[in-house]
CSV table of C-alpha atoms and ligand atoms in Angstrom, one decimal:
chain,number,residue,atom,x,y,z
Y,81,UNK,CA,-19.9,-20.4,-30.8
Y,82,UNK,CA,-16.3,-19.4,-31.0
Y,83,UNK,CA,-13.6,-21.9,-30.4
Y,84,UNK,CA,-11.3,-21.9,-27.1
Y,85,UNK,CA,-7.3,-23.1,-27.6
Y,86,UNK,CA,-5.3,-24.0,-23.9
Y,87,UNK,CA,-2.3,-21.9,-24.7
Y,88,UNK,CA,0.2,-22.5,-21.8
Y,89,UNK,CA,-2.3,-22.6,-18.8
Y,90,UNK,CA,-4.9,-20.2,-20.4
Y,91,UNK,CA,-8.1,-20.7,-22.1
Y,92,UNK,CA,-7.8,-18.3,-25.0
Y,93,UNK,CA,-10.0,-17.9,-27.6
Y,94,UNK,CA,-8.7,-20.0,-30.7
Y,95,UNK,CA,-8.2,-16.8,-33.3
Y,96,UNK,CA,-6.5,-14.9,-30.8
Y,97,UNK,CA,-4.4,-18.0,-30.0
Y,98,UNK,CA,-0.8,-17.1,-30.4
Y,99,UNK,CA,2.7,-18.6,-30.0
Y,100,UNK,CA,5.9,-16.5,-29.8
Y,101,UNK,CA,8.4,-16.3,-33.1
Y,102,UNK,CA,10.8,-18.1,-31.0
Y,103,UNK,CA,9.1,-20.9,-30.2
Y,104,UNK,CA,11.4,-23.8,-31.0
Y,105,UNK,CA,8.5,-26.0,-32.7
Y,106,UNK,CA,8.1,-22.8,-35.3
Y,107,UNK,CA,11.9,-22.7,-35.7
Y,108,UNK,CA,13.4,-26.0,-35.4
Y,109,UNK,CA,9.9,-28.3,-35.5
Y,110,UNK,CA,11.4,-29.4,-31.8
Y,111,UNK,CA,7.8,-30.7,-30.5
Y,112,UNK,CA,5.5,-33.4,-30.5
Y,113,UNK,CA,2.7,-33.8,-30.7
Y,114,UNK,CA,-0.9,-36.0,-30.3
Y,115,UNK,CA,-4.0,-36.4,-32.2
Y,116,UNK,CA,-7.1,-38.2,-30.0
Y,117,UNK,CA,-10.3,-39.0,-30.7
Y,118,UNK,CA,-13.3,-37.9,-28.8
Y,119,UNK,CA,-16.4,-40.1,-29.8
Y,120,UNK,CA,-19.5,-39.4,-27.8
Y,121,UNK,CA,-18.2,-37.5,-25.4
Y,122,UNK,CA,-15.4,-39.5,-24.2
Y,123,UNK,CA,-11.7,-39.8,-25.3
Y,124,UNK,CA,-11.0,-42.9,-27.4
Y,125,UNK,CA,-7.7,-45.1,-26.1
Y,126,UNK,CA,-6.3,-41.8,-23.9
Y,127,UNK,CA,-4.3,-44.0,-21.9
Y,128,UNK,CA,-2.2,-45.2,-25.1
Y,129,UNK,CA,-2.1,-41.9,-26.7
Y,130,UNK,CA,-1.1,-40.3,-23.3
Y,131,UNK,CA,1.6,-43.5,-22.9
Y,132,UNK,CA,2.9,-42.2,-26.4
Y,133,UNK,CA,3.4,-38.6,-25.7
Y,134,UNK,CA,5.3,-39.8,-22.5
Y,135,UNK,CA,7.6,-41.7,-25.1
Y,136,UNK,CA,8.0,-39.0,-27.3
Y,137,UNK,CA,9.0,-36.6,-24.7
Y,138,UNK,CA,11.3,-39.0,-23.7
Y,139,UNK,CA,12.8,-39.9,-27.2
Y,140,UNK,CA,13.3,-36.0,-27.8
Y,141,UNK,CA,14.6,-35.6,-24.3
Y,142,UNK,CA,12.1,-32.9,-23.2
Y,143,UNK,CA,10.5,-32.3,-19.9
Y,144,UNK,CA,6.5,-33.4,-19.5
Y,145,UNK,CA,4.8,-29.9,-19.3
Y,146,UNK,CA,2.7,-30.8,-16.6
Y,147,UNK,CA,1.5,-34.3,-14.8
Y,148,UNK,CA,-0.6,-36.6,-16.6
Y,149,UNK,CA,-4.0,-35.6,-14.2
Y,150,UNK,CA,-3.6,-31.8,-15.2
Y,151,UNK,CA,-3.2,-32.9,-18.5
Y,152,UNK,CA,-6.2,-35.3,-18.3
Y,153,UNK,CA,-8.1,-32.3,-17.2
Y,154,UNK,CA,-7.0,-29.9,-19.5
Y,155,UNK,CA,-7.8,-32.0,-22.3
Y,156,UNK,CA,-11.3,-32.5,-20.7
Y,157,UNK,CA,-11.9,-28.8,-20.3
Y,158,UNK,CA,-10.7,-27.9,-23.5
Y,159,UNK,CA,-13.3,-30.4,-24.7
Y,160,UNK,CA,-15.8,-29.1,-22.9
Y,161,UNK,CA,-15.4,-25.2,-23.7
Y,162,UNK,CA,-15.3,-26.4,-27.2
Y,163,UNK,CA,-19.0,-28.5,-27.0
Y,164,UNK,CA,-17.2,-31.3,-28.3
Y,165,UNK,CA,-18.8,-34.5,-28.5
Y,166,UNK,CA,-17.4,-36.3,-31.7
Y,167,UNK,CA,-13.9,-34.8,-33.0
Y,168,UNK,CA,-10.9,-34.8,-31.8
Y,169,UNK,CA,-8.5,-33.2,-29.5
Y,170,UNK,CA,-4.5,-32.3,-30.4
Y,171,UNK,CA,-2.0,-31.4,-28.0
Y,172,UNK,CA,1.5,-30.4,-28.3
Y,173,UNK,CA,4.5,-29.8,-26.5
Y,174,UNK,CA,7.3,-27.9,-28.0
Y,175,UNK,CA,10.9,-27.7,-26.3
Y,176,UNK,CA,9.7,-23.5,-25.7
Y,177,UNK,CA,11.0,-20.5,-26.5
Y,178,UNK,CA,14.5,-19.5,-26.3
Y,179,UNK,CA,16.7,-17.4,-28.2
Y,180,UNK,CA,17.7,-19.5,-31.2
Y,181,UNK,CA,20.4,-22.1,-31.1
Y,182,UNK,CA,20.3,-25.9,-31.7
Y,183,UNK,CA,21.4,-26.7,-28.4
Y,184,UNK,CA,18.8,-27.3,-25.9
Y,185,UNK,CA,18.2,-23.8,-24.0
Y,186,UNK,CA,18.8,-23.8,-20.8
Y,187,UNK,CA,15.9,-22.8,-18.6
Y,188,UNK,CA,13.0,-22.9,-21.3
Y,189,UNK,CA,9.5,-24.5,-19.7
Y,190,UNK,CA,7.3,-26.5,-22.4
Y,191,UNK,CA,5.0,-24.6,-24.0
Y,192,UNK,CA,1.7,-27.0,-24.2
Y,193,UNK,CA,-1.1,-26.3,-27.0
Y,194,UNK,CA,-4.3,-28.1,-26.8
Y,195,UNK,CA,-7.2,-27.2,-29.0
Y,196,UNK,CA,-10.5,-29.3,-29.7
Y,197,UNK,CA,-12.9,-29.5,-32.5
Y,198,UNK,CA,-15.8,-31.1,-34.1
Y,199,UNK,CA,-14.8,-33.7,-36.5
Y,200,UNK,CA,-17.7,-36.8,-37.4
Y,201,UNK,CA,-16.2,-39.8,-38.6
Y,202,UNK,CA,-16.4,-40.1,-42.3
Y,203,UNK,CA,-18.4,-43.0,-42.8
Y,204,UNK,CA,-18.8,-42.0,-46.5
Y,205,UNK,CA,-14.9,-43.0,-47.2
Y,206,UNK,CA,-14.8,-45.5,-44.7
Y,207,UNK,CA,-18.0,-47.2,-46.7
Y,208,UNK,CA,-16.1,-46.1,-50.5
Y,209,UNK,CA,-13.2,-46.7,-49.6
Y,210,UNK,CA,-9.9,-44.4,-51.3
Y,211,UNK,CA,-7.3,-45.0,-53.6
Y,212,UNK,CA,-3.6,-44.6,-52.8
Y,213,UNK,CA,-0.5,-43.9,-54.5
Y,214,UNK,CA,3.0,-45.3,-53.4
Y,215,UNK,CA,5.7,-42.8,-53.3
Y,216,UNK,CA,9.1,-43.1,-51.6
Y,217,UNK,CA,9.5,-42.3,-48.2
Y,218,UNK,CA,12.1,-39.1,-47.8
Y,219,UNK,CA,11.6,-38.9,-44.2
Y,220,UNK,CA,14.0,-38.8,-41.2
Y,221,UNK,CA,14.9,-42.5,-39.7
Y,222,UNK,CA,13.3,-41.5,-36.3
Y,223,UNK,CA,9.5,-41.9,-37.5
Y,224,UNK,CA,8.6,-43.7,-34.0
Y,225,UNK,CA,8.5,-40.3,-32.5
Y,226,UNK,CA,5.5,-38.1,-33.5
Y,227,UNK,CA,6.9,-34.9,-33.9
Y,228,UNK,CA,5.9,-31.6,-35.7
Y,229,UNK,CA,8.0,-32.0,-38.6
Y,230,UNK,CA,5.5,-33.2,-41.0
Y,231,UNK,CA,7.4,-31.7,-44.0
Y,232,UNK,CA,7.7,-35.1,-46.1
Y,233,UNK,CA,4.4,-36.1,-45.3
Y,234,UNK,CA,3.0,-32.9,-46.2
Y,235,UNK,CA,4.8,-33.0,-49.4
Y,236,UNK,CA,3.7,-36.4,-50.3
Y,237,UNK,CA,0.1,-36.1,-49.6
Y,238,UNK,CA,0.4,-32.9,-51.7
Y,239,UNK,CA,1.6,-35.2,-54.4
Y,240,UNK,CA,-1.3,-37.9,-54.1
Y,241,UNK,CA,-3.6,-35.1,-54.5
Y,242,UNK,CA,-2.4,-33.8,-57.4
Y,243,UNK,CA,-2.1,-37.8,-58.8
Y,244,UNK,CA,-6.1,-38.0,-58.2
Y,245,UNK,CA,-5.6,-40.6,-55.6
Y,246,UNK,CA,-6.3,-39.7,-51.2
Y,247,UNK,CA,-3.1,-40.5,-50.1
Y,248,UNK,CA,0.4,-42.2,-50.3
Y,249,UNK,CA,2.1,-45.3,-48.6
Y,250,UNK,CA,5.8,-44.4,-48.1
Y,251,UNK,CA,8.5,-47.4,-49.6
Y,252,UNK,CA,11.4,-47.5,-48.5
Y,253,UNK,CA,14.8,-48.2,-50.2
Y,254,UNK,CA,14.1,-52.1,-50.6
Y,255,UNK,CA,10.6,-51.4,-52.1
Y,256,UNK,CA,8.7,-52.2,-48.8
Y,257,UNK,CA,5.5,-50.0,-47.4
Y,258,UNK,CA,6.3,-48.2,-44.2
Y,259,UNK,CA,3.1,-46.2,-43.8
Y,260,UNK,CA,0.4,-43.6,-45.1
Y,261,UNK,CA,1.2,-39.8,-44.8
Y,262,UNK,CA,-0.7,-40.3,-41.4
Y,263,UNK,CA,-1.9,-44.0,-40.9
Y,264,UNK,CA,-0.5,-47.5,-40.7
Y,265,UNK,CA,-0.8,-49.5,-44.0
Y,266,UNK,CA,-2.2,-53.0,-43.7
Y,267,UNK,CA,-3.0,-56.0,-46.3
Y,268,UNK,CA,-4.8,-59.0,-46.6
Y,269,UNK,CA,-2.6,-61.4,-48.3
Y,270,UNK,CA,-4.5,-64.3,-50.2
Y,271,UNK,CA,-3.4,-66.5,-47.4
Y,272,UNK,CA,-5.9,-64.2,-45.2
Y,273,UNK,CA,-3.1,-63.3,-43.5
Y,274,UNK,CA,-3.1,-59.5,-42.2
Y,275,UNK,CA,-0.2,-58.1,-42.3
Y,276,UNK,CA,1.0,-55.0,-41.2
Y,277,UNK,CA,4.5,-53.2,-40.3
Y,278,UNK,CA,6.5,-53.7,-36.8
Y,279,UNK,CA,6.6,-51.3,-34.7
Y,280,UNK,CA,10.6,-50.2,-35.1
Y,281,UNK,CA,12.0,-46.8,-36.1
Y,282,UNK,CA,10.2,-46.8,-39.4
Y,283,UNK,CA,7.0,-46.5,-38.5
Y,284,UNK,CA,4.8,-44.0,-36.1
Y,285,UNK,CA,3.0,-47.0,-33.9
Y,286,UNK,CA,-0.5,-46.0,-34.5
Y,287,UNK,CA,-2.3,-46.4,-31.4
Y,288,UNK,CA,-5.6,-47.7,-33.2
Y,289,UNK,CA,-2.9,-49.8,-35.2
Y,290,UNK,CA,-2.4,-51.3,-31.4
Y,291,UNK,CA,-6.3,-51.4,-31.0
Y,292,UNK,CA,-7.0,-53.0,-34.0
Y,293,UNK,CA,-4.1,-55.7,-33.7
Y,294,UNK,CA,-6.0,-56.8,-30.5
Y,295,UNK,CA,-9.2,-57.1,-31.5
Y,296,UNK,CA,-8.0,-59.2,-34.6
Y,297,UNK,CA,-6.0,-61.1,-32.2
Y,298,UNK,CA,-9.3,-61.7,-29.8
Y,299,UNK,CA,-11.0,-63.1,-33.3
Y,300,UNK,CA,-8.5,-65.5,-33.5
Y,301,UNK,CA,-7.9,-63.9,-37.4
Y,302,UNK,CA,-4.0,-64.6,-38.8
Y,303,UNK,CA,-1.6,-61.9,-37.6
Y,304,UNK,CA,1.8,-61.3,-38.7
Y,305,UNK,CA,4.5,-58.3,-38.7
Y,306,UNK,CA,6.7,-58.2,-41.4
Y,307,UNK,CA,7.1,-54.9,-43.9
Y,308,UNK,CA,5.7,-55.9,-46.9
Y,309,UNK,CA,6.5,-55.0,-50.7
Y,310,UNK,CA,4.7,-52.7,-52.9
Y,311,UNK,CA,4.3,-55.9,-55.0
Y,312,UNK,CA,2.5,-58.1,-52.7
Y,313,UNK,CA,0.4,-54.9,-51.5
Y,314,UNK,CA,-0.8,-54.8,-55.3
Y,315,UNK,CA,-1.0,-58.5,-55.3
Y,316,UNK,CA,-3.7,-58.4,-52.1
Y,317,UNK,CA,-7.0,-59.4,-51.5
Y,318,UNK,CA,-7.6,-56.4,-49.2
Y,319,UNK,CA,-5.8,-53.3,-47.8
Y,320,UNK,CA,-6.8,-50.9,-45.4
Y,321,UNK,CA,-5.8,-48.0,-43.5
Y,322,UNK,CA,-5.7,-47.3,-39.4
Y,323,UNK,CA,-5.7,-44.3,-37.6
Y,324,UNK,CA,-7.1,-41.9,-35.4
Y,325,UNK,CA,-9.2,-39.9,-37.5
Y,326,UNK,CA,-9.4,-42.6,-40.6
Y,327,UNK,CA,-10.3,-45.3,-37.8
Y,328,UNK,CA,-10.5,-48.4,-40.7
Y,329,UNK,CA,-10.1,-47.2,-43.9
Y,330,UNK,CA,-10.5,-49.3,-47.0
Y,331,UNK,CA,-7.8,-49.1,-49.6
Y,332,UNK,CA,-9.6,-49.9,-52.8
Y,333,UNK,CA,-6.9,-49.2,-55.4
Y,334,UNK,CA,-3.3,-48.8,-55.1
Y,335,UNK,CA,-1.0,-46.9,-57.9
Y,336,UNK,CA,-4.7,-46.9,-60.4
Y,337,UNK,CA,-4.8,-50.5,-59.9
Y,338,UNK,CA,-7.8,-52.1,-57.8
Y,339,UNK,CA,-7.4,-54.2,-55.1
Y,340,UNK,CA,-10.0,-56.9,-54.3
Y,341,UNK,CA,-12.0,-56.1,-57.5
Y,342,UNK,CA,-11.9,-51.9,-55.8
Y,343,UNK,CA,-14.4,-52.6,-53.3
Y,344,UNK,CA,-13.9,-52.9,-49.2
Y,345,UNK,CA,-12.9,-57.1,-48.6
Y,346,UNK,CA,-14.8,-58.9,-45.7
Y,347,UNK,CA,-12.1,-58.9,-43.4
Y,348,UNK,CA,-11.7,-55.4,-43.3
Y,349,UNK,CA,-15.4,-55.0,-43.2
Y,350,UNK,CA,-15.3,-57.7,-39.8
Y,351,UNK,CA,-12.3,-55.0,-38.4
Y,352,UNK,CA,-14.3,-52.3,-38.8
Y,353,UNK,CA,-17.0,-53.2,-37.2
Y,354,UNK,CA,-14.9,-54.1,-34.3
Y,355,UNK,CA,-13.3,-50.9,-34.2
Y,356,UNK,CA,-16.6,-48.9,-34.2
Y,357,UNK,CA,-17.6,-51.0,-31.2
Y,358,UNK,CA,-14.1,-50.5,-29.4
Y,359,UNK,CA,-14.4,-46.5,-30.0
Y,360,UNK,CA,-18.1,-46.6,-28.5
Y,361,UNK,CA,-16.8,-48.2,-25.6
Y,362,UNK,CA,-16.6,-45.6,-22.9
D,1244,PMP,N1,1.5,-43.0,-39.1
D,1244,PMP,C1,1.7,-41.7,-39.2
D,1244,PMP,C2,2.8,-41.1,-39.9
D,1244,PMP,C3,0.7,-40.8,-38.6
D,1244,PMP,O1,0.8,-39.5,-38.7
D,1244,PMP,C4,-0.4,-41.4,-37.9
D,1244,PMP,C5,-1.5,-40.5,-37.3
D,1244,PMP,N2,-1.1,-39.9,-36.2
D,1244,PMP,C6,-0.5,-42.8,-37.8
D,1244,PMP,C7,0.5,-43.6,-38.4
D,1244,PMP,C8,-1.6,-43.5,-37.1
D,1244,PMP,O2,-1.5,-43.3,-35.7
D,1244,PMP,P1,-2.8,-43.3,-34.8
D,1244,PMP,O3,-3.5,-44.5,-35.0
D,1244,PMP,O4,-2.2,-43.2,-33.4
D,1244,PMP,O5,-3.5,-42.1,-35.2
């Protein structure tokens, strides 16, 4: 079967799928974008994801390229055309093509991308858990917004590669964790307190970070959101990972050292369970 891209209101197929040289998110990375799960058919927290891209269009001062219904059924269509019943579907919006210039062109429409494609979970690393190394974060101070410029986060999960380890939490200046390459960072303190980032300008606010929060809130577990230091991240009892395609991820070692004796803790274990349930829910 081959694979179908929505390129600017057509259903192309995905190899001949092409965007022009002048396309601002190719020049400038001037687009955002949005990663959503599809899990048995149906789309996993769209409503917050969809809420998100509103707010990144907004935050980068560009036009929606079309009304959140067309969008909707876009999404479903290119889903559909795709066979896709567990994977994932991204979308993005760049500020279109224009002859280049920093300033905003006058008269450029969005250009809109959406492709689909099979994706299972990966139960094997969510069971095994991965090891992270902590690097410093180089990125701009705008990291709410989900745009296309993914350069430092390219570079850094380049550099965990190479350092044996899956990926890297980003410090900042002080020494505290912002986030993974592409999750949120959590820990389990040995006050069983979970502790994970606020949502400011530091961080991406992971929409299955905002899923999981509420379900840990619903158990009535300790919540609290405060940075917290590379030290007391390899002073835990647990750490984990959220997001959309690493739903709860164990963090079993951080910078070669194990945390909770390198095996998944119980809380996390209790979180993920939850979040399985939440993603089945249609
Ligand atoms: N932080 C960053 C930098 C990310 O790229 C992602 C993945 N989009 C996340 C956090 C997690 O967000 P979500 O749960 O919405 O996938």
């Amino acid at each position: 079967m081959s694979r179908i891209a929505y390129v600017n209101g057509r259903y192309i197929a995905h190899r001949a799928a092409r965007v022009h040289i002048e396309d601002r998110g190719y020049q400038f990375a001037d687009g955002i974008y949005e990663v959503v799960a599809v899990r048995r058919g149906h789309l996993v927290d769209e409503g917050p994801h969809l809420d998100r891209l509103d707010r990144s269009l907004g935050e980068m001062r560009m036009a929606a390229p079309m009304g959140r219904a067309a969008l909707r059924h876009a999404m479903r269509e290119v889903i559909r055309r795709n066979r896709v019943a567990d994977g994932i579907v991204y979308l993005q919006v760049t500020r279109g093509v224009a002859p280049r210039g920093h300033a905003f062109p006058k008269g450029a429409a969005p250009a809109l991308v959406i492709t689909a494609k099979r994706l299972a979970p990966n139960y094997a690393q969510m069971e095994k858990g991965i090891a992270i190394v902590t690097l410093p974060d180089i990125r701009w101070k705008r990291r709410d917004i989900k745009t296309v410029n993914l350069t430092a986060n390219v570079l850094a999960k380049q550099q965990a590669l190479d350092a044996g380890a899956y990926d890297a939490w980003l410090v900042d200046e002080a020494g505290m964790v912002n986030e993974g390459t592409a999750s949120n960072a959590w820990i389990v303190t040995r006050a069983k307190e979970l502790v994970t980032h606020a949502p400011d300008h530091s961080i991406l606010n992971g929409i299955t970070r905002l899923a999981v929060k509420r379900l840990a809130e619903t158990k009535g577990y300790r919540f609290v959101e405060r940075p917290f230091s590379k030290s007391e991240a390899l002073a835990a009892e647990e750490a984990f990972v959220t997001g959309t395609t690493s739903w709860v991820t164990p963090v079993v070692a951080i910078d070669g050292k194990p945390i909770g004796g390198g095996t998944a803790g119980p809380l996390t274990r209790a979180l993920q369970r939850l979040y399985e349930a939440h993603a089945d829910e249609p």
